PDB file of N, CA and C and ligand atoms in Angstrom:
ATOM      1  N   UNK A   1     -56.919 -23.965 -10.941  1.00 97.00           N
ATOM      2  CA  UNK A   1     -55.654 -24.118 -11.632  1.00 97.00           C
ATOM      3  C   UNK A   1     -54.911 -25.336 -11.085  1.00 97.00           C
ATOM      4  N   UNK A   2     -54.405 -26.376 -11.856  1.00 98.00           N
ATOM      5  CA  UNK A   2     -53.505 -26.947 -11.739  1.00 98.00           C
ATOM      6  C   UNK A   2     -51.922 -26.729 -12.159  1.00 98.00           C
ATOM      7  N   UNK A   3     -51.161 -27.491 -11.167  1.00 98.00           N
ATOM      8  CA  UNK A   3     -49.878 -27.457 -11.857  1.00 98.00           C
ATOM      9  C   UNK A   3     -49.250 -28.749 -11.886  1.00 98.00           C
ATOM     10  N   UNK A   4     -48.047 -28.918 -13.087  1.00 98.00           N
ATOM     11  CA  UNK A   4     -47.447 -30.179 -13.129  1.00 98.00           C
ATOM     12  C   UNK A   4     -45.802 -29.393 -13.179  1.00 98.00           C
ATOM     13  N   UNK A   5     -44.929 -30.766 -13.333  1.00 98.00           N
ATOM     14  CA  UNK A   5     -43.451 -30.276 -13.184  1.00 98.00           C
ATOM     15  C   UNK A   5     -43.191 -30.894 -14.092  1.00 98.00           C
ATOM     16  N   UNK A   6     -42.362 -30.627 -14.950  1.00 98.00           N
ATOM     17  CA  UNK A   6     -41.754 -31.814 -16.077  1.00 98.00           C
ATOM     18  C   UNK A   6     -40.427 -32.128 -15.756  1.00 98.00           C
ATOM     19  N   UNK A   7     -40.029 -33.190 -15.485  1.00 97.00           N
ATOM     20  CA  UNK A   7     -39.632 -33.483 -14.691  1.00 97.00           C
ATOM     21  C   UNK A   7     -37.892 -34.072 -15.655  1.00 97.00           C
ATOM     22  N   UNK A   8     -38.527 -34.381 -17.133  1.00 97.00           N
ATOM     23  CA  UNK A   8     -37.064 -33.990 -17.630  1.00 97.00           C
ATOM     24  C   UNK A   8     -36.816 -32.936 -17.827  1.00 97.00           C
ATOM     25  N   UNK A   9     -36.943 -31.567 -17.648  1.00 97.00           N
ATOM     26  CA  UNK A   9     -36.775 -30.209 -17.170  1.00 97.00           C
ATOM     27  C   UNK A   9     -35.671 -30.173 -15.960  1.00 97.00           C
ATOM     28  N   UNK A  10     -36.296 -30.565 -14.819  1.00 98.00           N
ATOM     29  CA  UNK A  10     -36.106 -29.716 -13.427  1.00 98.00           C
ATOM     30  C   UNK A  10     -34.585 -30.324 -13.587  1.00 98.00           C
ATOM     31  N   UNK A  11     -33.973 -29.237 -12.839  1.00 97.00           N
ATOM     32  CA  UNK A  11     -32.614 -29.300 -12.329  1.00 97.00           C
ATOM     33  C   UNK A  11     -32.484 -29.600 -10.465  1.00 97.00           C
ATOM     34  N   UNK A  12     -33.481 -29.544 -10.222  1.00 96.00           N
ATOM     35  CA  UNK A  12     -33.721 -29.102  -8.860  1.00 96.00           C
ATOM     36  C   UNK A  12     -33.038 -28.274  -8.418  1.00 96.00           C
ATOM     37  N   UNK A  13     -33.409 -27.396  -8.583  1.00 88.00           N
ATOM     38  CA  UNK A  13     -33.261 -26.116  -8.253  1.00 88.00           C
ATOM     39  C   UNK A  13     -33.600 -25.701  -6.780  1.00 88.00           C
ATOM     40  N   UNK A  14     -35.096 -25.964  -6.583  1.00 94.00           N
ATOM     41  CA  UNK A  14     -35.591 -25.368  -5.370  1.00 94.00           C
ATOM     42  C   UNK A  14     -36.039 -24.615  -5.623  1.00 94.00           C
ATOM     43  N   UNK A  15     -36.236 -23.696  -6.279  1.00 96.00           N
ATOM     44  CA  UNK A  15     -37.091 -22.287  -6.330  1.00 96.00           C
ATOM     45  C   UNK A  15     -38.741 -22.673  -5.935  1.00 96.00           C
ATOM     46  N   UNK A  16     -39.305 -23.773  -6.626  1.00 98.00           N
ATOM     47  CA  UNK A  16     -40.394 -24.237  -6.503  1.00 98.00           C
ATOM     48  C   UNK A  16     -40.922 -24.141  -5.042  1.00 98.00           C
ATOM     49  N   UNK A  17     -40.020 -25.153  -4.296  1.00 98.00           N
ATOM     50  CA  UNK A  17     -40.373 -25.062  -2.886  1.00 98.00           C
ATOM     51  C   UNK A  17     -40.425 -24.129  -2.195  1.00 98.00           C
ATOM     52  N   UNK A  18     -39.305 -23.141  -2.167  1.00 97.00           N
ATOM     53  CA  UNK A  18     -38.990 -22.258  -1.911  1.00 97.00           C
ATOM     54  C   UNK A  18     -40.074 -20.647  -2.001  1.00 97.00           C
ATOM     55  N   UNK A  19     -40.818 -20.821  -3.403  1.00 98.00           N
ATOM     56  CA  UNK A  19     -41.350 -19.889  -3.734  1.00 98.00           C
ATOM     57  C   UNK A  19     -42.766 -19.936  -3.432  1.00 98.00           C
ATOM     58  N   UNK A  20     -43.344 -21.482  -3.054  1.00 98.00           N
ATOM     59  CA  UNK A  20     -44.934 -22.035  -3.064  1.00 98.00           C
ATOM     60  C   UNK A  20     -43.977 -23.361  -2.020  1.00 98.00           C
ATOM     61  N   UNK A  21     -44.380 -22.898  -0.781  1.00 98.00           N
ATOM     62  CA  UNK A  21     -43.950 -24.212  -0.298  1.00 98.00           C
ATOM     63  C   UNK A  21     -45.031 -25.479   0.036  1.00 98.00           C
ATOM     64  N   UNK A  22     -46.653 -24.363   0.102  1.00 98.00           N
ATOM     65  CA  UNK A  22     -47.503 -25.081   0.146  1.00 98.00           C
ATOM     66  C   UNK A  22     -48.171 -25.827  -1.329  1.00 98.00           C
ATOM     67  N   UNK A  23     -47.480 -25.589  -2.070  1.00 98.00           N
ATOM     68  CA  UNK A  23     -47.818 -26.268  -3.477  1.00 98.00           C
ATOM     69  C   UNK A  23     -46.646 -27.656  -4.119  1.00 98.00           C
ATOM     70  N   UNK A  24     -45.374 -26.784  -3.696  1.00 98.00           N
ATOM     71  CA  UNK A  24     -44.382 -27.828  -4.393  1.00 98.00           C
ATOM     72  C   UNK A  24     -43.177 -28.348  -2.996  1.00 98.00           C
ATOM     73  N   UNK A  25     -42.764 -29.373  -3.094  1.00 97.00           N
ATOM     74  CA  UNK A  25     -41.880 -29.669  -2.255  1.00 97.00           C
ATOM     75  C   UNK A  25     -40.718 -30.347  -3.034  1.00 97.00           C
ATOM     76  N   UNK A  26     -39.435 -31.219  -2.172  1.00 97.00           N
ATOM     77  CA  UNK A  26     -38.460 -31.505  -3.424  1.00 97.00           C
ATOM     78  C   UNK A  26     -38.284 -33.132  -2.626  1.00 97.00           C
ATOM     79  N   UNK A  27     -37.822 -33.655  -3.813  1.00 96.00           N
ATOM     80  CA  UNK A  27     -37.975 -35.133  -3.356  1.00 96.00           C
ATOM     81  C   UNK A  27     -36.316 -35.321  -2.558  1.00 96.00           C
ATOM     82  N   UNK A  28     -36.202 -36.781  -2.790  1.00 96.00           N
ATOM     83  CA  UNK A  28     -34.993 -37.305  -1.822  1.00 96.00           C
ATOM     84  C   UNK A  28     -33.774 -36.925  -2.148  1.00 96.00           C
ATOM     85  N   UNK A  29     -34.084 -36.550  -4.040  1.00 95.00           N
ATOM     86  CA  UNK A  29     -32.382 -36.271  -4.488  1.00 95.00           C
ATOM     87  C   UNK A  29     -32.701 -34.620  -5.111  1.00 95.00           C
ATOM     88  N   UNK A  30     -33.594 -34.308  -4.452  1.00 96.00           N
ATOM     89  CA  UNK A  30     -33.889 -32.466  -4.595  1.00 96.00           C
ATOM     90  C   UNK A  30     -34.773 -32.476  -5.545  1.00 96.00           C
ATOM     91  N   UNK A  31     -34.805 -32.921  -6.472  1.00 98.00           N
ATOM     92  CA  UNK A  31     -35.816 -32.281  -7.306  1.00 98.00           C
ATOM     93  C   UNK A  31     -37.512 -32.066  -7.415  1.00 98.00           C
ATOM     94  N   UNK A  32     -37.842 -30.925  -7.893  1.00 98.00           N
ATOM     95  CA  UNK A  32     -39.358 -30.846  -7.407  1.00 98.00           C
ATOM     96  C   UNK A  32     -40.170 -31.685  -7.799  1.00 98.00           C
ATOM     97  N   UNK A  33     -41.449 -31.685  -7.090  1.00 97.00           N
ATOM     98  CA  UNK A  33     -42.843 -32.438  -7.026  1.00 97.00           C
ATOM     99  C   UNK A  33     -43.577 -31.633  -6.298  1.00 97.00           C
ATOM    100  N   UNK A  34     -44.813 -32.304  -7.281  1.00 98.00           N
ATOM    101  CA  UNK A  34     -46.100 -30.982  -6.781  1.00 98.00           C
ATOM    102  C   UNK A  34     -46.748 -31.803  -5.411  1.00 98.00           C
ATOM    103  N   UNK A  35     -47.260 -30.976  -4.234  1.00 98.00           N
ATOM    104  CA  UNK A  35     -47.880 -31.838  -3.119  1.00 98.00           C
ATOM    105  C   UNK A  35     -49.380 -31.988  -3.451  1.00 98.00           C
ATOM    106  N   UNK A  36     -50.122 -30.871  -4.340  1.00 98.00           N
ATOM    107  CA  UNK A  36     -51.357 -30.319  -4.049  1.00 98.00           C
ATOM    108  C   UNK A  36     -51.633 -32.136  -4.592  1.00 98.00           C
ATOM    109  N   UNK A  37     -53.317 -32.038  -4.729  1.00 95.00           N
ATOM    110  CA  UNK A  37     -53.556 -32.818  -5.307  1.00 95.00           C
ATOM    111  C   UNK A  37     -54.860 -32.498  -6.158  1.00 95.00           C
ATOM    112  N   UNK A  38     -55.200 -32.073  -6.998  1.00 97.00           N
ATOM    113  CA  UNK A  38     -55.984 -31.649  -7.834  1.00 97.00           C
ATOM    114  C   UNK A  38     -55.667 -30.066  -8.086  1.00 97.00           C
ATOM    115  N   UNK A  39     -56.473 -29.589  -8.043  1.00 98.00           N
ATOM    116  CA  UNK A  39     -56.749 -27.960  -8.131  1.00 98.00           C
ATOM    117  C   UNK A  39     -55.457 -27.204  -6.834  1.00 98.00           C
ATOM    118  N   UNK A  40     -54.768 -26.346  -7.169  1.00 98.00           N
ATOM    119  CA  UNK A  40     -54.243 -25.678  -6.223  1.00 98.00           C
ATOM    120  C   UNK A  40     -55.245 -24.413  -5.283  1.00 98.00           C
ATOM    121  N   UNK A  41     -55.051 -24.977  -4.197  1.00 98.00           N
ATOM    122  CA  UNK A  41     -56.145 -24.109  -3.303  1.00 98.00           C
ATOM    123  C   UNK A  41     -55.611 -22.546  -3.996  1.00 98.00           C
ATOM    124  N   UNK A  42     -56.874 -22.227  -2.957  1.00 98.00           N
ATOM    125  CA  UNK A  42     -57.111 -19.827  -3.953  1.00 98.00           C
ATOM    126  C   UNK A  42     -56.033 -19.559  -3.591  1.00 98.00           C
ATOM    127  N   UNK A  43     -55.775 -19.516  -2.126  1.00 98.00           N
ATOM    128  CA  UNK A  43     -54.793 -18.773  -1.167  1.00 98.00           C
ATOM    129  C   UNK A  43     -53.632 -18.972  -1.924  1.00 98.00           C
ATOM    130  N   UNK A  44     -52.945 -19.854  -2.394  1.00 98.00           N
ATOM    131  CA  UNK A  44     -51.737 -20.214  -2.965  1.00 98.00           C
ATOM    132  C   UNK A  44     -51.348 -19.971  -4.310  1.00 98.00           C
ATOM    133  N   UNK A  45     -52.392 -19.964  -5.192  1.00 98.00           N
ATOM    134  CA  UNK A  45     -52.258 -19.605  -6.646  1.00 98.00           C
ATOM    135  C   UNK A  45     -51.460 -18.215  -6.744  1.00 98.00           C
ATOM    136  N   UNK A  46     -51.104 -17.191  -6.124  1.00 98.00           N
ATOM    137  CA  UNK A  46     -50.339 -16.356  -6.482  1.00 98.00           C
ATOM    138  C   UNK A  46     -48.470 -16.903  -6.292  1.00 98.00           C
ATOM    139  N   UNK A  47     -48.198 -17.993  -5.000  1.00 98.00           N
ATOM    140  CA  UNK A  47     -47.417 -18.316  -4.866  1.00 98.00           C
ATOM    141  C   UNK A  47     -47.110 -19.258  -6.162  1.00 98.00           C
ATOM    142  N   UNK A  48     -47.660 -20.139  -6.354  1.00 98.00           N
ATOM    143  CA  UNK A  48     -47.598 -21.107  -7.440  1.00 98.00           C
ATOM    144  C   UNK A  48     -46.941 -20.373  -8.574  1.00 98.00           C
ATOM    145  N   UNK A  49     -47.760 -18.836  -8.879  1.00 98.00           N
ATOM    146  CA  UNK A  49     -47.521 -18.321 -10.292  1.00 98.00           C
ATOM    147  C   UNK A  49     -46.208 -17.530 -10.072  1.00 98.00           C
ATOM    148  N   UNK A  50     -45.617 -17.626  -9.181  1.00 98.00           N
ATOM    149  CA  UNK A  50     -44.308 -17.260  -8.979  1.00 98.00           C
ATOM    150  C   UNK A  50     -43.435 -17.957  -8.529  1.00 98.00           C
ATOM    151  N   UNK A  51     -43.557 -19.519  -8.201  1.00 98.00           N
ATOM    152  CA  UNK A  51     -42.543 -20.429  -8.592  1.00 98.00           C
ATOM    153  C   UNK A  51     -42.167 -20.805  -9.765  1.00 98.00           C
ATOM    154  N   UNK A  52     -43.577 -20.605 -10.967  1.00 98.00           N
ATOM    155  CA  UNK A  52     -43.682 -21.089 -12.025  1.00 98.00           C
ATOM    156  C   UNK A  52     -42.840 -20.249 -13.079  1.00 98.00           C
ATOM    157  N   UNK A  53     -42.507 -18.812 -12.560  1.00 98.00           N
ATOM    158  CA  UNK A  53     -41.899 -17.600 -13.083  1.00 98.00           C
ATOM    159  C   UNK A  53     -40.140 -17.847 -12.636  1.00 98.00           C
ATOM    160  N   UNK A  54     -40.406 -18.031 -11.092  1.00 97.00           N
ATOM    161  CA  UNK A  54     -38.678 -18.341 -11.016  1.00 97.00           C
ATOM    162  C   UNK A  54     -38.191 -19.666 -11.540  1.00 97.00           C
ATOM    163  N   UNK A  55     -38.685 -20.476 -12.008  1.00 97.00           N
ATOM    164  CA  UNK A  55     -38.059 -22.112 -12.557  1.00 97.00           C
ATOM    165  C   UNK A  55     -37.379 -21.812 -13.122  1.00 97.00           C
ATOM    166  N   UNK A  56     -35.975 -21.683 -13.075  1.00 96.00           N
ATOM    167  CA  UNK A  56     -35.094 -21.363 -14.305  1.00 96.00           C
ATOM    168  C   UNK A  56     -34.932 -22.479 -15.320  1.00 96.00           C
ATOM    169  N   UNK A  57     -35.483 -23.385 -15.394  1.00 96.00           N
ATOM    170  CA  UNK A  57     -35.756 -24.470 -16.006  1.00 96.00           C
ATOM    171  C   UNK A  57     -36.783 -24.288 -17.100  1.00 96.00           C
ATOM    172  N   UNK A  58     -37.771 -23.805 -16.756  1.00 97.00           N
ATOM    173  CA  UNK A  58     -39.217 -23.492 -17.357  1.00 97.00           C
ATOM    174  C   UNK A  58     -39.863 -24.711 -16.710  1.00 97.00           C
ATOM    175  N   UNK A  59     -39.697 -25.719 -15.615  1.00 98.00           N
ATOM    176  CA  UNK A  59     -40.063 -27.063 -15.713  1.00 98.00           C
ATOM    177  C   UNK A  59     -41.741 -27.206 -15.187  1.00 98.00           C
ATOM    178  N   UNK A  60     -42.123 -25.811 -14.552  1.00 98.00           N
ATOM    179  CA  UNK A  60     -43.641 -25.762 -14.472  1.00 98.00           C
ATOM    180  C   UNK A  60     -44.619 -25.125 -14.917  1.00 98.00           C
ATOM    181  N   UNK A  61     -45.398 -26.197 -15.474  1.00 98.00           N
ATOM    182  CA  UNK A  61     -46.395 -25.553 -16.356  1.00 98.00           C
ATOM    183  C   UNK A  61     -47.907 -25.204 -15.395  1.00 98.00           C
ATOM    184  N   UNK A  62     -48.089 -24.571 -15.571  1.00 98.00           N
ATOM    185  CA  UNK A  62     -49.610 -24.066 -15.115  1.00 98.00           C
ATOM    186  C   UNK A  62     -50.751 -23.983 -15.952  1.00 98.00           C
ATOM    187  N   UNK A  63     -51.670 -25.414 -15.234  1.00 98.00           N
ATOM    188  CA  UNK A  63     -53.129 -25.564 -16.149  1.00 98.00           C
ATOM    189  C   UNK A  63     -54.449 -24.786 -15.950  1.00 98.00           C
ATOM    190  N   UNK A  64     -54.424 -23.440 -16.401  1.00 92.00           N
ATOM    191  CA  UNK A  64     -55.644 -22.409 -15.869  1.00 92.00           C
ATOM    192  C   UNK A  64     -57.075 -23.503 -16.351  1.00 92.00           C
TER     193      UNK A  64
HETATM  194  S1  SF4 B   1     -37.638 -24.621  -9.482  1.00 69.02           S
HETATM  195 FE1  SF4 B   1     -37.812 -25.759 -11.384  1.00 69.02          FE
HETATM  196  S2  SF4 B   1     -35.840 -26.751 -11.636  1.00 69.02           S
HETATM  197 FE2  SF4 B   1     -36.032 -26.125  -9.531  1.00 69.02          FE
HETATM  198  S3  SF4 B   1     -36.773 -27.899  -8.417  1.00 69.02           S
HETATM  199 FE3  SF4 B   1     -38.511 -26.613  -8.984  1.00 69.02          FE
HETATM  200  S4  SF4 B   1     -39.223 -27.416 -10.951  1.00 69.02           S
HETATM  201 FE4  SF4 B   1     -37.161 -28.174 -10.607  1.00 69.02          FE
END
């Protein structure tokens, strides 16, 4: 699974980081970005699918 952020979406919120810290982090003026770089490792895909749930944005999409 991959994930992306859309990035005219995010509010920066934080939930992202917050919820998958090993997947998403937030840039200089907060808003998210994904760290992984291809495929999100196994271990983390449950975190991922619950940052992707709290975005109150909707701003991440998840590529099964
Ligand atoms: S939770 Fe959503 S709105 Fe907030 S920083 Fe992450 S992607 Fe952006």
């Amino acid at each position: 699974m991959k994930v992306t952020i859309d990035a005219s979406r995010c509010e920066g919120r934080g939930y992202c980081a917050r919820f998958a810290p090993t997947v998403f982090d937030r840039d200089e003026d907060g808003y998210g970005r994904v760290t992984v770089r291809g495929e999100v490792p196994e271990e983390a895909v449950t975190d991922a699918r619950s940052a992707a749930s709290a975005c109150p944005e909707q701003a991440i999409t998840l590529h099964e």
